[in-house]
Amino acid sequence: DIVMTQSPDSLAVSLGERATINCRSSQSVFYSSNNKDYLAWYQQKSGQPPKLLIYWASTRESGVPDRFSGSRSGTDFNLTISSLQAEDVAVYYCQQYNRTPYTFGQGTRLEIK
Amino acid sequence: EVQLVESGGGLVQPGGSLRLSCAASGFTFSSYWMSWVRQAPGKGLEWVANIKPDGSETYYVDSARGRFTISRDNAKNSLYLQMNSLRAEDTAVFYCAREGRPGRPGWSDPWGQGTLVIVSS
């Protein structure tokens, strides 16, 4: 199975500041036939189901604020919130959907400093 | 509006069985891969299983294979998860989710609100 490891486990950032969450996959999630990374990011607020933010590692889902962005650097993936808002307090998960079983990172809890 | 509504959760004894249902609306259900994902209390997300639009292919996480069966009824716009030989560690909120784009497996969006399964004596 592909193991997804997120860092840090928790993060406290001041309002208006940048927040970056890292996700590393134990194997490549890149599919050469379509030149895509099979990596998604989700946001889960307390008591709610997860919400899709990013897919194909960097494609923002419709309706997601543009302060959220996804990127890849080697085998590492990053979710960046450019200017943290109060409503961004949540747990964030990465997920690979390249190969079953699809696997999630352990989650990163984002709080306001 | 795309909507997924799970039902069928509850309290069950170890070794028992439960059948979860997910009613889909607002999209062409028969065109999409569908998934079940679970979340133990206070823990992270675990993908459980998915099923091809026509039901001809299914995939499972190792901990579910042989005990759980995912199925669908496209005429009823419904997804199911039959869970047998339940264990305490199966206690979780079970979410139903639509996958990716029509005909293609992938990311999960949207998700239902979830149904809670508690396995305890």
PDB file of C-alpha atoms in Angstrom:
ATOM      1  CA  ASP A   1       0.000   0.000   0.000  1.00  0.00           C
ATOM      2  CA  ILE A   2       1.115   3.573  -0.598  1.00  0.00           C
ATOM      3  CA  VAL A   3       1.810   5.296   2.715  1.00  0.00           C
ATOM      4  CA  MET A   4       1.045   9.001   2.905  1.00  0.00           C
ATOM      5  CA  THR A   5       2.856  10.932   5.626  1.00  0.00           C
ATOM      6  CA  GLN A   6       1.883  14.470   6.522  1.00  0.00           C
ATOM      7  CA  SER A   7       3.879  17.031   8.430  1.00  0.00           C
ATOM      8  CA  PRO A   8       3.461  18.650  10.802  1.00  0.00           C
ATOM      9  CA  ASP A   9       0.752  16.884  12.813  1.00  0.00           C
ATOM     10  CA  SER A  10      -0.422  20.271  14.037  1.00  0.00           C
ATOM     11  CA  LEU A  11       0.255  23.844  13.092  1.00  0.00           C
ATOM     12  CA  ALA A  12      -0.604  27.212  14.639  1.00  0.00           C
ATOM     13  CA  VAL A  13      -0.461  30.238  12.360  1.00  0.00           C
ATOM     14  CA  SER A  14      -1.436  33.862  12.908  1.00  0.00           C
ATOM     15  CA  LEU A  15      -4.346  35.327  10.998  1.00  0.00           C
ATOM     16  CA  GLY A  16      -3.225  36.673   7.641  1.00  0.00           C
ATOM     17  CA  GLU A  17      -0.042  34.610   7.648  1.00  0.00           C
ATOM     18  CA  ARG A  18       0.904  31.724   5.370  1.00  0.00           C
ATOM     19  CA  ALA A  19       0.310  28.115   6.340  1.00  0.00           C
ATOM     20  CA  THR A  20       2.000  25.214   4.572  1.00  0.00           C
ATOM     21  CA  ILE A  21       1.267  21.527   5.055  1.00  0.00           C
ATOM     22  CA  ASN A  22       3.475  18.823   3.591  1.00  0.00           C
ATOM     23  CA  CYS A  23       2.504  15.361   2.352  1.00  0.00           C
ATOM     24  CA  ARG A  24       4.973  12.708   1.258  1.00  0.00           C
ATOM     25  CA  SER A  25       4.087   9.514  -0.577  1.00  0.00           C
ATOM     26  CA  SER A  26       6.027   6.265  -0.120  1.00  0.00           C
ATOM     27  CA  GLN A  27       5.700   5.578  -3.840  1.00  0.00           C
ATOM     28  CA  SER A  28       5.110   7.748  -6.856  1.00  0.00           C
ATOM     29  CA  VAL A  29       1.504   8.763  -7.433  1.00  0.00           C
ATOM     30  CA  PHE A  30       2.329  10.130 -10.861  1.00  0.00           C
ATOM     31  CA  TYR A  31       0.708   8.527 -13.903  1.00  0.00           C
ATOM     32  CA  SER A  32       2.796   9.163 -16.983  1.00  0.00           C
ATOM     33  CA  SER A  33       0.054   8.405 -19.515  1.00  0.00           C
ATOM     34  CA  ASN A  34      -1.771  11.599 -18.588  1.00  0.00           C
ATOM     35  CA  ASN A  35       1.039  13.462 -16.816  1.00  0.00           C
ATOM     36  CA  LYS A  36      -0.985  13.766 -13.607  1.00  0.00           C
ATOM     37  CA  ASP A  37      -0.273  13.354  -9.916  1.00  0.00           C
ATOM     38  CA  TYR A  38      -3.120  11.405  -8.317  1.00  0.00           C
ATOM     39  CA  LEU A  39      -3.172  13.457  -5.146  1.00  0.00           C
ATOM     40  CA  ALA A  40      -6.044  15.291  -3.451  1.00  0.00           C
ATOM     41  CA  TRP A  41      -6.364  17.562  -0.435  1.00  0.00           C
ATOM     42  CA  TYR A  42      -9.400  17.757   1.869  1.00  0.00           C
ATOM     43  CA  GLN A  43     -10.483  20.052   4.663  1.00  0.00           C
ATOM     44  CA  GLN A  44     -12.507  18.707   7.566  1.00  0.00           C
ATOM     45  CA  LYS A  45     -14.043  21.115  10.030  1.00  0.00           C
ATOM     46  CA  SER A  46     -15.234  19.927  13.410  1.00  0.00           C
ATOM     47  CA  GLY A  47     -18.371  17.798  13.185  1.00  0.00           C
ATOM     48  CA  GLN A  48     -18.504  17.938   9.381  1.00  0.00           C
ATOM     49  CA  PRO A  49     -17.605  15.546   6.567  1.00  0.00           C
ATOM     50  CA  PRO A  50     -14.440  16.257   4.608  1.00  0.00           C
ATOM     51  CA  LYS A  51     -14.564  18.747   1.771  1.00  0.00           C
ATOM     52  CA  LEU A  52     -12.482  18.488  -1.382  1.00  0.00           C
ATOM     53  CA  LEU A  53     -10.073  21.390  -1.865  1.00  0.00           C
ATOM     54  CA  ILE A  54      -7.544  20.264  -4.478  1.00  0.00           C
ATOM     55  CA  TYR A  55      -7.211  17.379  -6.943  1.00  0.00           C
ATOM     56  CA  TRP A  56      -4.521  16.441  -9.460  1.00  0.00           C
ATOM     57  CA  ALA A  57      -2.199  17.869  -6.772  1.00  0.00           C
ATOM     58  CA  SER A  58      -2.766  21.460  -7.877  1.00  0.00           C
ATOM     59  CA  THR A  59      -6.241  21.889  -9.398  1.00  0.00           C
ATOM     60  CA  ARG A  60      -8.487  23.870  -7.103  1.00  0.00           C
ATOM     61  CA  GLU A  61     -12.048  22.597  -6.790  1.00  0.00           C
ATOM     62  CA  SER A  62     -14.746  24.995  -7.950  1.00  0.00           C
ATOM     63  CA  GLY A  63     -15.737  27.401  -5.183  1.00  0.00           C
ATOM     64  CA  VAL A  64     -12.576  26.946  -3.150  1.00  0.00           C
ATOM     65  CA  PRO A  65     -10.975  30.305  -2.309  1.00  0.00           C
ATOM     66  CA  ASP A  66      -7.836  31.075  -4.265  1.00  0.00           C
ATOM     67  CA  ARG A  67      -5.813  31.438  -1.072  1.00  0.00           C
ATOM     68  CA  PHE A  68      -5.649  27.629  -1.164  1.00  0.00           C
ATOM     69  CA  SER A  69      -3.073  26.163  -3.523  1.00  0.00           C
ATOM     70  CA  GLY A  70      -1.401  22.813  -4.087  1.00  0.00           C
ATOM     71  CA  SER A  71       2.050  22.053  -5.437  1.00  0.00           C
ATOM     72  CA  ARG A  72       4.593  19.279  -5.859  1.00  0.00           C
ATOM     73  CA  SER A  73       8.301  19.234  -5.213  1.00  0.00           C
ATOM     74  CA  GLY A  74       9.818  15.856  -6.049  1.00  0.00           C
ATOM     75  CA  THR A  75       7.859  13.261  -4.068  1.00  0.00           C
ATOM     76  CA  ASP A  76       6.575  15.890  -1.656  1.00  0.00           C
ATOM     77  CA  PHE A  77       3.283  17.683  -2.015  1.00  0.00           C
ATOM     78  CA  ASN A  78       2.304  20.922  -0.325  1.00  0.00           C
ATOM     79  CA  LEU A  79      -0.969  22.570   0.534  1.00  0.00           C
ATOM     80  CA  THR A  80      -0.513  26.287   1.079  1.00  0.00           C
ATOM     81  CA  ILE A  81      -2.978  28.764   2.520  1.00  0.00           C
ATOM     82  CA  SER A  82      -1.582  32.124   1.521  1.00  0.00           C
ATOM     83  CA  SER A  83      -3.366  34.259   4.114  1.00  0.00           C
ATOM     84  CA  LEU A  84      -4.969  32.356   6.954  1.00  0.00           C
ATOM     85  CA  GLN A  85      -8.567  33.200   7.775  1.00  0.00           C
ATOM     86  CA  ALA A  86     -10.449  32.231  10.932  1.00  0.00           C
ATOM     87  CA  GLU A  87     -12.711  29.896   8.940  1.00  0.00           C
ATOM     88  CA  ASP A  88      -9.687  27.854   7.827  1.00  0.00           C
ATOM     89  CA  VAL A  89      -9.357  26.216  11.248  1.00  0.00           C
ATOM     90  CA  ALA A  90      -9.724  22.531  10.422  1.00  0.00           C
ATOM     91  CA  VAL A  91      -7.924  19.254   9.944  1.00  0.00           C
ATOM     92  CA  TYR A  92      -6.404  18.824   6.503  1.00  0.00           C
ATOM     93  CA  TYR A  93      -5.794  15.488   4.792  1.00  0.00           C
ATOM     94  CA  CYS A  94      -3.948  14.455   1.663  1.00  0.00           C
ATOM     95  CA  GLN A  95      -5.022  11.354  -0.251  1.00  0.00           C
ATOM     96  CA  GLN A  96      -3.526   9.368  -3.101  1.00  0.00           C
ATOM     97  CA  TYR A  97      -5.958   7.870  -5.589  1.00  0.00           C
ATOM     98  CA  ASN A  98      -3.381   6.384  -7.937  1.00  0.00           C
ATOM     99  CA  ARG A  99      -3.703   2.851  -6.643  1.00  0.00           C
ATOM    100  CA  THR A 100      -6.150   1.025  -4.402  1.00  0.00           C
ATOM    101  CA  PRO A 101      -6.394   0.986  -1.513  1.00  0.00           C
ATOM    102  CA  TYR A 102      -6.554   4.719  -1.738  1.00  0.00           C
ATOM    103  CA  THR A 103      -4.752   6.048   1.320  1.00  0.00           C
ATOM    104  CA  PHE A 104      -4.896   9.218   3.373  1.00  0.00           C
ATOM    105  CA  GLY A 105      -2.284  11.024   5.352  1.00  0.00           C
ATOM    106  CA  GLN A 106      -2.806  11.071   9.108  1.00  0.00           C
ATOM    107  CA  GLY A 107      -4.095  14.638   9.032  1.00  0.00           C
ATOM    108  CA  THR A 108      -2.738  18.031  10.057  1.00  0.00           C
ATOM    109  CA  ARG A 109      -4.631  20.132  12.581  1.00  0.00           C
ATOM    110  CA  LEU A 110      -4.478  23.835  11.738  1.00  0.00           C
ATOM    111  CA  GLU A 111      -5.173  26.377  14.458  1.00  0.00           C
ATOM    112  CA  ILE A 112      -4.937  30.133  14.937  1.00  0.00           C
ATOM    113  CA  LYS A 113      -1.926  31.382  16.877  1.00  0.00           C
TER     114      LYS A 113
ATOM    115  CA  GLU B   1     -27.934  19.770  -5.888  1.00  0.00           C
ATOM    116  CA  VAL B   2     -25.772  16.690  -5.477  1.00  0.00           C
ATOM    117  CA  GLN B   3     -26.708  14.893  -2.283  1.00  0.00           C
ATOM    118  CA  LEU B   4     -25.607  11.708  -0.539  1.00  0.00           C
ATOM    119  CA  VAL B   5     -27.500  10.476   2.512  1.00  0.00           C
ATOM    120  CA  GLU B   6     -26.247   7.508   4.520  1.00  0.00           C
ATOM    121  CA  SER B   7     -28.351   5.349   6.781  1.00  0.00           C
ATOM    122  CA  GLY B   8     -28.225   2.017   8.563  1.00  0.00           C
ATOM    123  CA  GLY B   9     -25.679   2.725  11.265  1.00  0.00           C
ATOM    124  CA  GLY B  10     -26.203   1.785  14.879  1.00  0.00           C
ATOM    125  CA  LEU B  11     -25.043  -0.346  17.763  1.00  0.00           C
ATOM    126  CA  VAL B  12     -24.113  -3.930  16.962  1.00  0.00           C
ATOM    127  CA  GLN B  13     -22.415  -6.649  18.970  1.00  0.00           C
ATOM    128  CA  PRO B  14     -18.988  -8.004  18.019  1.00  0.00           C
ATOM    129  CA  GLY B  15     -19.395 -10.661  15.363  1.00  0.00           C
ATOM    130  CA  GLY B  16     -22.645  -9.141  14.180  1.00  0.00           C
ATOM    131  CA  SER B  17     -23.691  -7.709  10.828  1.00  0.00           C
ATOM    132  CA  LEU B  18     -24.964  -4.399   9.549  1.00  0.00           C
ATOM    133  CA  ARG B  19     -25.959  -3.062   6.150  1.00  0.00           C
ATOM    134  CA  LEU B  20     -25.308   0.562   5.357  1.00  0.00           C
ATOM    135  CA  SER B  21     -27.138   2.397   2.602  1.00  0.00           C
ATOM    136  CA  CYS B  22     -26.394   5.609   0.740  1.00  0.00           C
ATOM    137  CA  ALA B  23     -29.133   7.348  -1.232  1.00  0.00           C
ATOM    138  CA  ALA B  24     -27.801   9.508  -4.045  1.00  0.00           C
ATOM    139  CA  SER B  25     -29.559  12.352  -5.828  1.00  0.00           C
ATOM    140  CA  GLY B  26     -28.798  15.315  -8.044  1.00  0.00           C
ATOM    141  CA  PHE B  27     -26.481  13.522 -10.459  1.00  0.00           C
ATOM    142  CA  THR B  28     -26.367  10.531 -12.813  1.00  0.00           C
ATOM    143  CA  PHE B  29     -25.523   7.917 -10.201  1.00  0.00           C
ATOM    144  CA  SER B  30     -24.952   5.137 -12.736  1.00  0.00           C
ATOM    145  CA  SER B  31     -22.045   7.082 -14.281  1.00  0.00           C
ATOM    146  CA  TYR B  32     -19.831   7.363 -11.231  1.00  0.00           C
ATOM    147  CA  TRP B  33     -17.500   5.224  -9.177  1.00  0.00           C
ATOM    148  CA  MET B  34     -18.609   5.327  -5.545  1.00  0.00           C
ATOM    149  CA  SER B  35     -16.710   4.809  -2.297  1.00  0.00           C
ATOM    150  CA  TRP B  36     -17.084   4.180   1.389  1.00  0.00           C
ATOM    151  CA  VAL B  37     -14.636   5.919   3.720  1.00  0.00           C
ATOM    152  CA  ARG B  38     -14.634   5.573   7.497  1.00  0.00           C
ATOM    153  CA  GLN B  39     -13.368   7.597  10.434  1.00  0.00           C
ATOM    154  CA  ALA B  40     -12.926   6.106  13.882  1.00  0.00           C
ATOM    155  CA  PRO B  41     -13.782   8.468  16.758  1.00  0.00           C
ATOM    156  CA  GLY B  42     -11.103  11.149  17.019  1.00  0.00           C
ATOM    157  CA  LYS B  43      -9.021   9.524  14.287  1.00  0.00           C
ATOM    158  CA  GLY B  44      -8.184  10.071  10.633  1.00  0.00           C
ATOM    159  CA  LEU B  45      -9.819   8.952   7.424  1.00  0.00           C
ATOM    160  CA  GLU B  46      -9.593   5.407   6.079  1.00  0.00           C
ATOM    161  CA  TRP B  47     -10.759   4.470   2.578  1.00  0.00           C
ATOM    162  CA  VAL B  48     -12.732   1.232   2.812  1.00  0.00           C
ATOM    163  CA  ALA B  49     -13.942   0.227  -0.645  1.00  0.00           C
ATOM    164  CA  ASN B  50     -15.083   1.435  -4.038  1.00  0.00           C
ATOM    165  CA  ILE B  51     -17.206   0.149  -6.891  1.00  0.00           C
ATOM    166  CA  LYS B  52     -17.291   0.742 -10.617  1.00  0.00           C
ATOM    167  CA  PRO B  53     -20.346   2.444 -12.155  1.00  0.00           C
ATOM    168  CA  ASP B  54     -21.791  -0.829 -13.486  1.00  0.00           C
ATOM    169  CA  GLY B  55     -20.862  -2.753 -10.329  1.00  0.00           C
ATOM    170  CA  SER B  56     -18.528  -5.088 -12.207  1.00  0.00           C
ATOM    171  CA  GLU B  57     -15.400  -4.182 -10.225  1.00  0.00           C
ATOM    172  CA  THR B  58     -14.903  -3.682  -6.514  1.00  0.00           C
ATOM    173  CA  TYR B  59     -11.836  -2.937  -4.442  1.00  0.00           C
ATOM    174  CA  TYR B  60     -11.252  -3.105  -0.695  1.00  0.00           C
ATOM    175  CA  VAL B  61      -8.767  -2.191   1.981  1.00  0.00           C
ATOM    176  CA  ASP B  62      -7.220  -5.332   3.458  1.00  0.00           C
ATOM    177  CA  SER B  63      -9.033  -4.944   6.795  1.00  0.00           C
ATOM    178  CA  ALA B  64     -12.393  -5.043   5.013  1.00  0.00           C
ATOM    179  CA  ARG B  65     -11.766  -7.663   2.350  1.00  0.00           C
ATOM    180  CA  GLY B  66     -13.680 -10.869   3.073  1.00  0.00           C
ATOM    181  CA  ARG B  67     -15.918  -9.243   5.688  1.00  0.00           C
ATOM    182  CA  PHE B  68     -17.425  -6.258   3.878  1.00  0.00           C
ATOM    183  CA  THR B  69     -19.202  -6.198   0.531  1.00  0.00           C
ATOM    184  CA  ILE B  70     -19.828  -3.034  -1.432  1.00  0.00           C
ATOM    185  CA  SER B  71     -22.683  -3.072  -3.929  1.00  0.00           C
ATOM    186  CA  ARG B  72     -25.003  -0.727  -5.756  1.00  0.00           C
ATOM    187  CA  ASP B  73     -28.439  -0.572  -7.307  1.00  0.00           C
ATOM    188  CA  ASN B  74     -28.360   1.957 -10.124  1.00  0.00           C
ATOM    189  CA  ALA B  75     -32.127   1.706 -10.602  1.00  0.00           C
ATOM    190  CA  LYS B  76     -32.564   2.923  -7.029  1.00  0.00           C
ATOM    191  CA  ASN B  77     -29.617   5.359  -7.052  1.00  0.00           C
ATOM    192  CA  SER B  78     -28.281   3.581  -4.005  1.00  0.00           C
ATOM    193  CA  LEU B  79     -24.954   2.366  -2.680  1.00  0.00           C
ATOM    194  CA  TYR B  80     -24.607  -0.294  -0.006  1.00  0.00           C
ATOM    195  CA  LEU B  81     -22.032  -1.708   2.370  1.00  0.00           C
ATOM    196  CA  GLN B  82     -22.777  -5.098   3.894  1.00  0.00           C
ATOM    197  CA  MET B  83     -20.585  -5.553   6.945  1.00  0.00           C
ATOM    198  CA  ASN B  84     -20.204  -8.971   8.572  1.00  0.00           C
ATOM    199  CA  SER B  85     -18.071 -10.297  11.420  1.00  0.00           C
ATOM    200  CA  LEU B  86     -17.866  -6.818  12.898  1.00  0.00           C
ATOM    201  CA  ARG B  87     -15.119  -6.019  15.375  1.00  0.00           C
ATOM    202  CA  ALA B  88     -14.700  -3.293  17.969  1.00  0.00           C
ATOM    203  CA  GLU B  89     -12.113  -1.650  15.704  1.00  0.00           C
ATOM    204  CA  ASP B  90     -14.771  -1.191  13.016  1.00  0.00           C
ATOM    205  CA  THR B  91     -16.430   1.449  15.213  1.00  0.00           C
ATOM    206  CA  ALA B  92     -16.474   4.571  13.066  1.00  0.00           C
ATOM    207  CA  VAL B  93     -18.479   7.083  11.115  1.00  0.00           C
ATOM    208  CA  PHE B  94     -18.932   5.648   7.636  1.00  0.00           C
ATOM    209  CA  TYR B  95     -19.106   8.139   4.784  1.00  0.00           C
ATOM    210  CA  CYS B  96     -20.409   7.546   1.296  1.00  0.00           C
ATOM    211  CA  ALA B  97     -18.627   9.542  -1.410  1.00  0.00           C
ATOM    212  CA  ARG B  98     -18.800  10.028  -5.159  1.00  0.00           C
ATOM    213  CA  GLU B  99     -15.513   9.621  -6.973  1.00  0.00           C
ATOM    214  CA  GLY B 100     -13.777  11.684  -9.603  1.00  0.00           C
ATOM    215  CA  ARG B 101     -15.390  12.300 -12.944  1.00  0.00           C
ATOM    216  CA  PRO B 102     -18.004  10.265 -14.821  1.00  0.00           C
ATOM    217  CA  GLY B 103     -16.620   6.818 -15.525  1.00  0.00           C
ATOM    218  CA  ARG B 104     -13.287   7.460 -13.821  1.00  0.00           C
ATOM    219  CA  PRO B 105     -12.226   6.591 -10.267  1.00  0.00           C
ATOM    220  CA  GLY B 106     -10.486   9.278  -8.285  1.00  0.00           C
ATOM    221  CA  TRP B 107     -10.877  11.858  -5.578  1.00  0.00           C
ATOM    222  CA  SER B 108     -13.919  11.857  -3.301  1.00  0.00           C
ATOM    223  CA  ASP B 109     -16.440  14.622  -3.808  1.00  0.00           C
ATOM    224  CA  PRO B 110     -18.964  15.169  -2.440  1.00  0.00           C
ATOM    225  CA  TRP B 111     -19.298  13.277   0.824  1.00  0.00           C
ATOM    226  CA  GLY B 112     -22.414  12.394   2.743  1.00  0.00           C
ATOM    227  CA  GLN B 113     -22.889  13.410   6.369  1.00  0.00           C
ATOM    228  CA  GLY B 114     -21.967   9.920   7.554  1.00  0.00           C
ATOM    229  CA  THR B 115     -23.594   7.214   9.641  1.00  0.00           C
ATOM    230  CA  LEU B 116     -22.144   6.032  12.949  1.00  0.00           C
ATOM    231  CA  VAL B 117     -21.445   2.355  13.526  1.00  0.00           C
ATOM    232  CA  ILE B 118     -20.658   1.251  17.070  1.00  0.00           C
ATOM    233  CA  VAL B 119     -19.470  -2.287  17.663  1.00  0.00           C
ATOM    234  CA  SER B 120     -19.749  -3.109  21.324  1.00  0.00           C
ATOM    235  CA  SER B 121     -21.202  -5.674  23.675  1.00  0.00           C
TER     236      SER B 121
END
